[in-house]
PDB file of C-alpha atoms and ligand atoms in Angstrom:
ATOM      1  CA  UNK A  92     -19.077 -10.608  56.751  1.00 46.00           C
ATOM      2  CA  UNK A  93     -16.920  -7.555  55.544  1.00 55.00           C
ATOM      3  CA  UNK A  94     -14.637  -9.859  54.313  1.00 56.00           C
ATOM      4  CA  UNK A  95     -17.237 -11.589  51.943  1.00 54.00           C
ATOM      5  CA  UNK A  96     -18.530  -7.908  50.808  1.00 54.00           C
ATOM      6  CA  UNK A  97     -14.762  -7.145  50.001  1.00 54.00           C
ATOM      7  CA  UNK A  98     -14.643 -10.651  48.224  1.00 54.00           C
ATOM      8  CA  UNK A  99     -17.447 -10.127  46.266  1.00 52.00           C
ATOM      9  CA  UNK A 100     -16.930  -6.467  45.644  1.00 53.00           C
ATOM     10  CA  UNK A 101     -13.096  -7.292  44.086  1.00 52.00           C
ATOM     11  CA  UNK A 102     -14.748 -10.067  42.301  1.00 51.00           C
ATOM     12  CA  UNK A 103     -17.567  -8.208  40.334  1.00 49.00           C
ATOM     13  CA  UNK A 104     -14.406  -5.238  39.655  1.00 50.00           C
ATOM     14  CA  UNK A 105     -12.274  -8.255  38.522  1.00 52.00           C
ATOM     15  CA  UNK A 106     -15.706  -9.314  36.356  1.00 52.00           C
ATOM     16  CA  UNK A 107     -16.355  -6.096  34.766  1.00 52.00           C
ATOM     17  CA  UNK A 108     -12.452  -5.375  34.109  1.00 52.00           C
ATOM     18  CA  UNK A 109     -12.412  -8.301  32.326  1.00 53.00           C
ATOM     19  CA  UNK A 110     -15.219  -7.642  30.731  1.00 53.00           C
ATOM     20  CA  UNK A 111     -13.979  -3.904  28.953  1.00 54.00           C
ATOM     21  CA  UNK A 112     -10.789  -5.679  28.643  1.00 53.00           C
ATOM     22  CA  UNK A 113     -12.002  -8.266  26.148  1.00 50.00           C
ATOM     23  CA  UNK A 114     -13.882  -6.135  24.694  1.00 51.00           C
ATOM     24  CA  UNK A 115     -10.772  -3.628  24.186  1.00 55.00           C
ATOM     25  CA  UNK A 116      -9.108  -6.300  22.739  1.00 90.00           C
ATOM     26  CA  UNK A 117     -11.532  -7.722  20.241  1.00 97.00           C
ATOM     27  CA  UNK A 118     -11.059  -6.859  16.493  1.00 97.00           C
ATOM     28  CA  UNK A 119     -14.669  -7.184  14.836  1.00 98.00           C
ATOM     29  CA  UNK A 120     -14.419  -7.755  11.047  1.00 98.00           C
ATOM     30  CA  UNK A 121     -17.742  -7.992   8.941  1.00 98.00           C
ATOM     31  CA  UNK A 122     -17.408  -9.921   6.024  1.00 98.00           C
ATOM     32  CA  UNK A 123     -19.648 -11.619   3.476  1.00 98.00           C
ATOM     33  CA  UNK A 124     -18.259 -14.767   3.076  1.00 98.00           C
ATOM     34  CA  UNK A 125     -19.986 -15.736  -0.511  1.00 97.00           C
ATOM     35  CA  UNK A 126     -16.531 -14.553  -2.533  1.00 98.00           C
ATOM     36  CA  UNK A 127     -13.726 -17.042  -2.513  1.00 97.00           C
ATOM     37  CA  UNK A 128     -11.129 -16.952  -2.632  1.00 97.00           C
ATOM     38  CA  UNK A 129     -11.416 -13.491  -0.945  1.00 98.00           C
ATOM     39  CA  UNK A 130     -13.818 -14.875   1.770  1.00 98.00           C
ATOM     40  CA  UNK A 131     -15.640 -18.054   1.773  1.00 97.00           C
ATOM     41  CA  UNK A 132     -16.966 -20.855   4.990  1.00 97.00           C
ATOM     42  CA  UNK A 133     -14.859 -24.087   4.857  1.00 95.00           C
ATOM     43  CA  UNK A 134     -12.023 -25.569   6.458  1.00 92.00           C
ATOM     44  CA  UNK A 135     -12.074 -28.976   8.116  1.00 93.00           C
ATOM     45  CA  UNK A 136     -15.237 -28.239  10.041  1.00 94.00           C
ATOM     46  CA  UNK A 137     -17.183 -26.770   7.454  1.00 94.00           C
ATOM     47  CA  UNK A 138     -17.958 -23.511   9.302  1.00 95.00           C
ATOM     48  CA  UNK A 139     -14.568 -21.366   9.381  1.00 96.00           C
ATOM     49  CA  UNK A 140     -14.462 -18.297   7.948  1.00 98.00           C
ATOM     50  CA  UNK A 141     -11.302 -18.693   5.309  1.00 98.00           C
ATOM     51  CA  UNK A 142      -9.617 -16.606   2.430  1.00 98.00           C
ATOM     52  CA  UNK A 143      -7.152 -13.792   0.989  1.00 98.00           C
ATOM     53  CA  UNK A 144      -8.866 -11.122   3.054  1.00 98.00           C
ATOM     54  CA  UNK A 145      -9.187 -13.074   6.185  1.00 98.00           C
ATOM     55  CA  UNK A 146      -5.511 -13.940   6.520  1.00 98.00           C
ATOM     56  CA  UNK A 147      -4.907 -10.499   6.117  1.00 98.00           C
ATOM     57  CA  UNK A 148      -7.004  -9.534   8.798  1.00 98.00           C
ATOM     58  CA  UNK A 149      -6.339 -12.032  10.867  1.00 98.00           C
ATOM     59  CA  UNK A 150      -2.801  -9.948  10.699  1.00 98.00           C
ATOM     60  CA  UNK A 151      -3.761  -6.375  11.004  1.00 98.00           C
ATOM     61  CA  UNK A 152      -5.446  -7.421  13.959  1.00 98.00           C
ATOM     62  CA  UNK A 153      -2.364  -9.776  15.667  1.00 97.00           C
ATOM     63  CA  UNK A 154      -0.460  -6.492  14.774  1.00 97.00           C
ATOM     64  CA  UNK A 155      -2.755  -4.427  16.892  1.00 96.00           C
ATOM     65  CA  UNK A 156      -2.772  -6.814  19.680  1.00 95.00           C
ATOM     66  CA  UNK A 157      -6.131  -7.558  19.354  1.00 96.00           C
ATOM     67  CA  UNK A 158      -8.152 -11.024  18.806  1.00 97.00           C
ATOM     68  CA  UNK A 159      -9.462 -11.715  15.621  1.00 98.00           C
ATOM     69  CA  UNK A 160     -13.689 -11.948  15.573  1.00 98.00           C
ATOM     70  CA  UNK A 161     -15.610 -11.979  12.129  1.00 98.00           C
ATOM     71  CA  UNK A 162     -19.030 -11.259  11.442  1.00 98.00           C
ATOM     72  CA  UNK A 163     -20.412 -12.681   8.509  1.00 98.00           C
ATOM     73  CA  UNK A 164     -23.177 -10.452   7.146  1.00 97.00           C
ATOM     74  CA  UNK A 165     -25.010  -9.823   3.861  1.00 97.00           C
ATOM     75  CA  UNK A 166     -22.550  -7.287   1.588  1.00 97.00           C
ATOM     76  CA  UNK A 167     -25.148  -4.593   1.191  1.00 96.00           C
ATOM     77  CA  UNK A 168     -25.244  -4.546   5.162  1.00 97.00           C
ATOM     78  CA  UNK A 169     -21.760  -4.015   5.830  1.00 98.00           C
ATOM     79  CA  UNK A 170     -21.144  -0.197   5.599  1.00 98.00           C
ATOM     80  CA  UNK A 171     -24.309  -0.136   7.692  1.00 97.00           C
ATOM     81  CA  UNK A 172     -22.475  -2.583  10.794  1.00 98.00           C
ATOM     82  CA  UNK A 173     -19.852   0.199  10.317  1.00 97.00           C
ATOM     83  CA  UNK A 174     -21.381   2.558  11.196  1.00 96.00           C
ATOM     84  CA  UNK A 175     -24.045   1.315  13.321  1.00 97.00           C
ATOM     85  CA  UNK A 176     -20.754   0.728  15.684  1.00 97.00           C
ATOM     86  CA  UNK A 177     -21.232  -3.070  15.219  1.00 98.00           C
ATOM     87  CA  UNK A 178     -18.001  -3.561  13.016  1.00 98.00           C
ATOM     88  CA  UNK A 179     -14.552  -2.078  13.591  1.00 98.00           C
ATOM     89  CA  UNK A 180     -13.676  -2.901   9.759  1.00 98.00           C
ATOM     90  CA  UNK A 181     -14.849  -3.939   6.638  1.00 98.00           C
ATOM     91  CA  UNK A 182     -13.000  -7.037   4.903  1.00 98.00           C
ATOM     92  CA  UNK A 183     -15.081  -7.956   1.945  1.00 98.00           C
ATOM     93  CA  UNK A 184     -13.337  -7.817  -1.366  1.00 98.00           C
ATOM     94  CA  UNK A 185     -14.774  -3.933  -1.351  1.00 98.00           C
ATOM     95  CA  UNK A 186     -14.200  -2.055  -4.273  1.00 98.00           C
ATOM     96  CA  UNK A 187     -13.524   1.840  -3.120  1.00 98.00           C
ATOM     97  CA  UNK A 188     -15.931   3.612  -4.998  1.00 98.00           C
ATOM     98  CA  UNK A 189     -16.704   7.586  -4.378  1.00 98.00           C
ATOM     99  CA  UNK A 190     -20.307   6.690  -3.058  1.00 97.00           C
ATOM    100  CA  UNK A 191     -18.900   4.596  -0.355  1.00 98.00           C
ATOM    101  CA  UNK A 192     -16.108   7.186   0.707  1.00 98.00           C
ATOM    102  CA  UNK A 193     -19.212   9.371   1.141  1.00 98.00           C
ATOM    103  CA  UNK A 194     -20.026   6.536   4.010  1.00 98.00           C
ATOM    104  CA  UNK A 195     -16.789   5.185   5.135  1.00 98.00           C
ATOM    105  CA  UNK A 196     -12.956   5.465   5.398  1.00 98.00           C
ATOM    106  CA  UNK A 197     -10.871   3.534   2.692  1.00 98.00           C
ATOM    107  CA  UNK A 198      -7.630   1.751   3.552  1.00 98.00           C
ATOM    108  CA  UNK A 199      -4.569   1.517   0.508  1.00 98.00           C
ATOM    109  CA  UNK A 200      -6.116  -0.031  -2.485  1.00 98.00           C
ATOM    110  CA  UNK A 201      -4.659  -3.750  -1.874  1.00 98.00           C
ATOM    111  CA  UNK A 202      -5.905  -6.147  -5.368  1.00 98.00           C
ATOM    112  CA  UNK A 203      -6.711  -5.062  -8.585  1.00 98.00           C
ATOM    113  CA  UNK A 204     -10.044  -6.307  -9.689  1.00 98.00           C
ATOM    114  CA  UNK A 205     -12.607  -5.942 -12.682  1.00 97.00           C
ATOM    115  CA  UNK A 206     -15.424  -7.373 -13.758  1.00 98.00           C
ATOM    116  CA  UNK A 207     -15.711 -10.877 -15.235  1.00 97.00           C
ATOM    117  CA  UNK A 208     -18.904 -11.505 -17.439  1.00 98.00           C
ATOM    118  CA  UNK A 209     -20.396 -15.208 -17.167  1.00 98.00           C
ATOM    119  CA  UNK A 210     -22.728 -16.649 -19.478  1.00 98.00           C
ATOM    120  CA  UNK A 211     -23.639 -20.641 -20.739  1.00 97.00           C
ATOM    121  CA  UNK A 212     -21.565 -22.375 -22.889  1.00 96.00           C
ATOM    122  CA  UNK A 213     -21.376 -21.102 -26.658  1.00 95.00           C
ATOM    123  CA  UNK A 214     -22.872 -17.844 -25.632  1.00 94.00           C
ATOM    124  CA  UNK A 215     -20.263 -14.575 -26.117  1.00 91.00           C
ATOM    125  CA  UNK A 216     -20.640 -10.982 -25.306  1.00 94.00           C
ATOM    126  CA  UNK A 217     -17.318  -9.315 -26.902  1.00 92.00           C
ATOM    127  CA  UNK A 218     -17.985  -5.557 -25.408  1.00 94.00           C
ATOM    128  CA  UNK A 219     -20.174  -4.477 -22.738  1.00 93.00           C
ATOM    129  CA  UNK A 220     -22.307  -2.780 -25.510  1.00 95.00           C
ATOM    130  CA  UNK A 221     -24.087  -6.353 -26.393  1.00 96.00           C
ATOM    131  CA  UNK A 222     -25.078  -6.841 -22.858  1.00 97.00           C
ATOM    132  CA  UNK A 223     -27.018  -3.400 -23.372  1.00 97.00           C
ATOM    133  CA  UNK A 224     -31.036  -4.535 -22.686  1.00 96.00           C
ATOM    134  CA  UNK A 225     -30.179  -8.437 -21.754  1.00 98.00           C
ATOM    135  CA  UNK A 226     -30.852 -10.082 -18.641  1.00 98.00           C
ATOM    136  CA  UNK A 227     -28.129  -9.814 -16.001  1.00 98.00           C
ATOM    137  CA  UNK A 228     -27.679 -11.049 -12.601  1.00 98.00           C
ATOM    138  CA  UNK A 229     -25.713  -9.640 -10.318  1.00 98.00           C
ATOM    139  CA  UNK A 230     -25.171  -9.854  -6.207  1.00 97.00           C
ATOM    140  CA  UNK A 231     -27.031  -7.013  -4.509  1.00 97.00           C
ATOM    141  CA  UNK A 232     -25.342  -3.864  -3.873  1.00 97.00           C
ATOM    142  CA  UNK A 233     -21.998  -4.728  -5.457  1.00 98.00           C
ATOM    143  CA  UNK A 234     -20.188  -2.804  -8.153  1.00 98.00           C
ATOM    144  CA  UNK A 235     -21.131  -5.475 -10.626  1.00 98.00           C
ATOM    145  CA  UNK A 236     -25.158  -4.614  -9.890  1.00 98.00           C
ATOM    146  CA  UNK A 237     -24.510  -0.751 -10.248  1.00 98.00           C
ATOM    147  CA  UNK A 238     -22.547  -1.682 -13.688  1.00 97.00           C
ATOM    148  CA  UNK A 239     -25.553  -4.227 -14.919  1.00 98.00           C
ATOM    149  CA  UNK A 240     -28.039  -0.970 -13.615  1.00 98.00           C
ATOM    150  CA  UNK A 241     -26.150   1.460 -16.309  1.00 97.00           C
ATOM    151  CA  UNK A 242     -26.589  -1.698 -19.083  1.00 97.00           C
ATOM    152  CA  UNK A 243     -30.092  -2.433 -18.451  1.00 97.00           C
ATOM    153  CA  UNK A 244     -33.218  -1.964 -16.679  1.00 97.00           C
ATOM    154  CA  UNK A 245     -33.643  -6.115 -16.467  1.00 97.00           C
ATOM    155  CA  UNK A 246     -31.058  -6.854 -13.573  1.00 98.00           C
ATOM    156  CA  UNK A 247     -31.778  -9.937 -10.742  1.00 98.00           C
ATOM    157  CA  UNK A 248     -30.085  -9.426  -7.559  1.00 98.00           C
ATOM    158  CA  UNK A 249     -28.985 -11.970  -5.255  1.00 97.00           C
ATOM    159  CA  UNK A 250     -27.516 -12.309  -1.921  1.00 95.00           C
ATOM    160  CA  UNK A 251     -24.713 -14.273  -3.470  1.00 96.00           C
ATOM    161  CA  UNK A 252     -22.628 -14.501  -6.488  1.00 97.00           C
ATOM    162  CA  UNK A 253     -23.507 -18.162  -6.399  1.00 97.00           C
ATOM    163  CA  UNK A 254     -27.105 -17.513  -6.620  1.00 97.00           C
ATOM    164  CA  UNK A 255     -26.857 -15.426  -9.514  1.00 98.00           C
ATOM    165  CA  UNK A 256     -24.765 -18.049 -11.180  1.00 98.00           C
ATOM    166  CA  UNK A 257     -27.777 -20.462 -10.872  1.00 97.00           C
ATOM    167  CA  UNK A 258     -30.193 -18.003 -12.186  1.00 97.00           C
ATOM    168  CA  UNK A 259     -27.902 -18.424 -15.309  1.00 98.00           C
ATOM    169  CA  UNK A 260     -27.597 -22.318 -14.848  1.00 97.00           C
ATOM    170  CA  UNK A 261     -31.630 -22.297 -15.087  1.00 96.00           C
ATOM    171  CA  UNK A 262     -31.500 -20.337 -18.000  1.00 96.00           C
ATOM    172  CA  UNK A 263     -33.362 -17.740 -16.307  1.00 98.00           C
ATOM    173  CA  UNK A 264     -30.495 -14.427 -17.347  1.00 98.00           C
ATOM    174  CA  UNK A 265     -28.594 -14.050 -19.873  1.00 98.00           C
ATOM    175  CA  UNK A 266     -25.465 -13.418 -17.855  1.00 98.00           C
ATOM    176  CA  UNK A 267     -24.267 -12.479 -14.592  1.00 98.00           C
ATOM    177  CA  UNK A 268     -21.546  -9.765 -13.815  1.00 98.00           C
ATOM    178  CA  UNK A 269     -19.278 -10.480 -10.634  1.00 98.00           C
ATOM    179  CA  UNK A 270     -16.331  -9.693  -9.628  1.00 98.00           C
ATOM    180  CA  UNK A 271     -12.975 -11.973 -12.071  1.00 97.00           C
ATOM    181  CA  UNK A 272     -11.354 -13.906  -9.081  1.00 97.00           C
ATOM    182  CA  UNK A 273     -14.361 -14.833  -7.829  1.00 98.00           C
ATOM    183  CA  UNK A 274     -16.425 -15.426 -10.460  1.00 98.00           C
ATOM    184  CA  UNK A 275     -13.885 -18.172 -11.996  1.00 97.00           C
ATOM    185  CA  UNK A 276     -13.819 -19.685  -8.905  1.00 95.00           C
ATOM    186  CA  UNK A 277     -17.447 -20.037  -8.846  1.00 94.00           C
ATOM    187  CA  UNK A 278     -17.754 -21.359 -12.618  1.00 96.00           C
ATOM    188  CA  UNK A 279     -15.056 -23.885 -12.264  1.00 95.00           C
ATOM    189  CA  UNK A 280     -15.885 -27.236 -13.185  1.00 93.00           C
ATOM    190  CA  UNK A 281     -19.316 -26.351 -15.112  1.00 95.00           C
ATOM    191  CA  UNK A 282     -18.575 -27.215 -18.219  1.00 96.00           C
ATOM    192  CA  UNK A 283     -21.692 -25.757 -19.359  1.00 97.00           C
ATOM    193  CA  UNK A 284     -20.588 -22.507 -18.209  1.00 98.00           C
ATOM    194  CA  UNK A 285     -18.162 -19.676 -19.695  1.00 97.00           C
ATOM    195  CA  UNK A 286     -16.520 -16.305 -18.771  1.00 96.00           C
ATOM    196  CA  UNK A 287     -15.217 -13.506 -20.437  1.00 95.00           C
ATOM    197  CA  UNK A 288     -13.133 -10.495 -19.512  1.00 95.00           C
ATOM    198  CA  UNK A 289     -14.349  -7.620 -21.319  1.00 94.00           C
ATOM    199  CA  UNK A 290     -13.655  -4.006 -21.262  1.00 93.00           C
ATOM    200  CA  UNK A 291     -14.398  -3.074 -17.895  1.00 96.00           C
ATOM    201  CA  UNK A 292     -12.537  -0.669 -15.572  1.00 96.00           C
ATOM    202  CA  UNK A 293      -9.820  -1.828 -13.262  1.00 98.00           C
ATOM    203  CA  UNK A 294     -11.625  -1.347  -9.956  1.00 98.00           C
ATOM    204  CA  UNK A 295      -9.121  -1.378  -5.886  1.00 98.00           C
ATOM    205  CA  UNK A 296     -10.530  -3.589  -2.771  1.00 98.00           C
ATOM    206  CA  UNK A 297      -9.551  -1.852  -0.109  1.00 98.00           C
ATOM    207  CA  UNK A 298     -10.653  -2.241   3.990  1.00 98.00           C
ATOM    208  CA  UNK A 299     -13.220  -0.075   5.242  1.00 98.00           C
ATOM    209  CA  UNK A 300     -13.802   1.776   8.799  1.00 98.00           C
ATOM    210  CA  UNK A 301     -15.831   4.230   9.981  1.00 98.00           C
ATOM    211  CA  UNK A 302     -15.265   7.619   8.804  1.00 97.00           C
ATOM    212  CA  UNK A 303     -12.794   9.668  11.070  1.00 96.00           C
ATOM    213  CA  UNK A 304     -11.381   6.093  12.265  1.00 96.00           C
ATOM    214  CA  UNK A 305      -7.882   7.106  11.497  1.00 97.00           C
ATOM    215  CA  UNK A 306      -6.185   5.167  13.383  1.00 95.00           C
ATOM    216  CA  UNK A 307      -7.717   1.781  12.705  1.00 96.00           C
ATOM    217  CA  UNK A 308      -6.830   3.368   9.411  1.00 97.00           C
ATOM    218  CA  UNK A 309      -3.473   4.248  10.294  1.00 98.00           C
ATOM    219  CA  UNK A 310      -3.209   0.467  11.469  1.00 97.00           C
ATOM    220  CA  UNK A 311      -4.692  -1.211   8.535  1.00 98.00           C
ATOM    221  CA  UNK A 312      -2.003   0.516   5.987  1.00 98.00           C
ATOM    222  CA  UNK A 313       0.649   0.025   8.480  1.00 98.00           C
ATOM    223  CA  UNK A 314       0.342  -3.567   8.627  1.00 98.00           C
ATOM    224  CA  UNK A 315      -0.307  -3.426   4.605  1.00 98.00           C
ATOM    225  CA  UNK A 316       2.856  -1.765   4.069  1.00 98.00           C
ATOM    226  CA  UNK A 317       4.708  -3.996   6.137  1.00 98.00           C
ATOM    227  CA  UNK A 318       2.849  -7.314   4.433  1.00 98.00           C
ATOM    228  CA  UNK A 319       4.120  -6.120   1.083  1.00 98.00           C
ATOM    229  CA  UNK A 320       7.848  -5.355   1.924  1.00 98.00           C
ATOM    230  CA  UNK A 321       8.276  -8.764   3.868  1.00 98.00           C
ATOM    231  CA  UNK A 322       7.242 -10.857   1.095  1.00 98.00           C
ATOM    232  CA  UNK A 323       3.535 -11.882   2.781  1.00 98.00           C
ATOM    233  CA  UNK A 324       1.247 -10.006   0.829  1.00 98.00           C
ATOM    234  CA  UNK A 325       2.879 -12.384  -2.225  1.00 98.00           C
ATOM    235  CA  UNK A 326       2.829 -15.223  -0.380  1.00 98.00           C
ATOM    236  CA  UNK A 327      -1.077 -15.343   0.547  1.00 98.00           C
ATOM    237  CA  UNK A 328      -1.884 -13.954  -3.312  1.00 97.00           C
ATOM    238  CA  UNK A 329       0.269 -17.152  -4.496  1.00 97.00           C
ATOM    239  CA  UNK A 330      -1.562 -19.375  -1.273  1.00 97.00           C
ATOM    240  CA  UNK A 331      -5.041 -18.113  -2.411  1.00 97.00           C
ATOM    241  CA  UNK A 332      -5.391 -16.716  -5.982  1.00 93.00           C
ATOM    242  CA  UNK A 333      -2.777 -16.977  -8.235  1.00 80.00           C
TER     243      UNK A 333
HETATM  244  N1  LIG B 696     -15.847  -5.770  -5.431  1.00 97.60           N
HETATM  245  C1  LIG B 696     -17.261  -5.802  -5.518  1.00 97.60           C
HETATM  246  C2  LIG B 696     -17.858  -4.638  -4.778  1.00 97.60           C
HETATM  247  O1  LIG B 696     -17.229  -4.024  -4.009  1.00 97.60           O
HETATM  248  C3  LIG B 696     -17.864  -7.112  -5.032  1.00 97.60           C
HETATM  249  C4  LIG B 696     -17.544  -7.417  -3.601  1.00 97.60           C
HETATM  250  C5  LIG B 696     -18.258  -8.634  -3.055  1.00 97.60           C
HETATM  251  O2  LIG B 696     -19.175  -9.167  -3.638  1.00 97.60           O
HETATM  252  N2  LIG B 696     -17.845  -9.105  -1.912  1.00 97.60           N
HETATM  253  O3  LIG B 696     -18.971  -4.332  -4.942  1.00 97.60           O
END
């Protein structure tokens, strides 16, 4: 009988060890995988997580000794999961802006980005001062909707990038503003479909954490600076973008 309670009690401390353990060792990236090549669902099933972003994490995280597990949420959610303590990091093509480093902890800026504007076929905006009053979709809460905000009071937000590209395939907007990389990807092979890069700023992605997370932070550049001296930063910008 005392031998079972001593079973059972070593068990349930082996259980909940284990338990904290995992847990400990778990790396939980939110993402929004509507953004390829940055993030996007594919693979040979269909349902993995893939891209520029995720490879990185999927090192920062093998570099921490910790298992890799991503949360795909909606982008205007993730700084939210931050802090709500239901992400450890933020891996979503994020531009650092100063409103978000009022809400979260920037890594190194790691890809240049700017806008890319798309419109139908035969239709040209040269500067951003044409797309003043025109309709403009955009994905919620990017850096591309706070742009189209400051150009007009007629902006349609999606969820996705790919969304607001069909809003312009139904002739709904006039154009949509997204981010370059992934807006190409999304308007290749449309024919009907063009892009232009105009004047916009240069804008940094960088990974986010929770503010005072230093070092997840600490982690993050550590495993950026080492990407970029041993040649694998290159390798996954050749892999996935250029
Ligand atoms: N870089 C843009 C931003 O931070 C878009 C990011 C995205 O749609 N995943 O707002």
């Amino acid at each position: 009988m005392n031998k079972t309670v001593a079973a059972l009690a070593l068990t349930t401390l082996a259980l909940t060890g284990c338990g904290e353990e995992t847990k400990k060792q778990q790396l939980i990236v939110g993402t929004n995988a509507t953004f390829p090549p940055f993030e996007y669902v594919g693979g040979e099933s269909g349902t993995e997580i893939l891209g520029f972003d995720i490879d990185i994490a999927k090192q920062i995280a093998a570099d921490a000794g910790k298992e890799l597990v991503i949360k795909d949420m909606k982008f205007d959610s993730l700084i939210v999961a931050l802090n709500a303590g239901k992400i450890d990091m933020v891996a979503a093509g994020m531009t650092i802006t100063p409103e978000r480093q009022q809400n979260a902890d920037f890594s190194k800026p790691y890809y240049e980005a700017t806008q890319y504007v798309i419109t139908q076929q035969g239709v040209s905006f040269s500067s951003s001062e044409q797309l003043k009053g025109k309709k403009i979709a955009v994905q919620l809460g990017t850096t591309g909707d706070t742009i189209a905000q400051e150009l007009t009071s007629d902006v349609a937000s999606f969820n996705s990038g790919f969304e607001a590209v069909m809003e312009l395939s139904n002739g709904k907007v006039d154009a949509v503003l997204f981010d370059a990389a992934p807006a190409k990807n999304l308007i290749a092979g449309k024919p009907q479909l063009q892009g232009a890069l105009l004047e916009f700023n240069p804008e940094f992605y960088g990974f986010a954490v929770a503010k005072g997370n230093s070092e997840m932070l600490a982690q993050i550049n550590a495993t950026l600076d080492k990407m970029q001296a041993d040649g694998s930063y290159n390798a996954l910008l050749t892999k996935h973008i250029k």
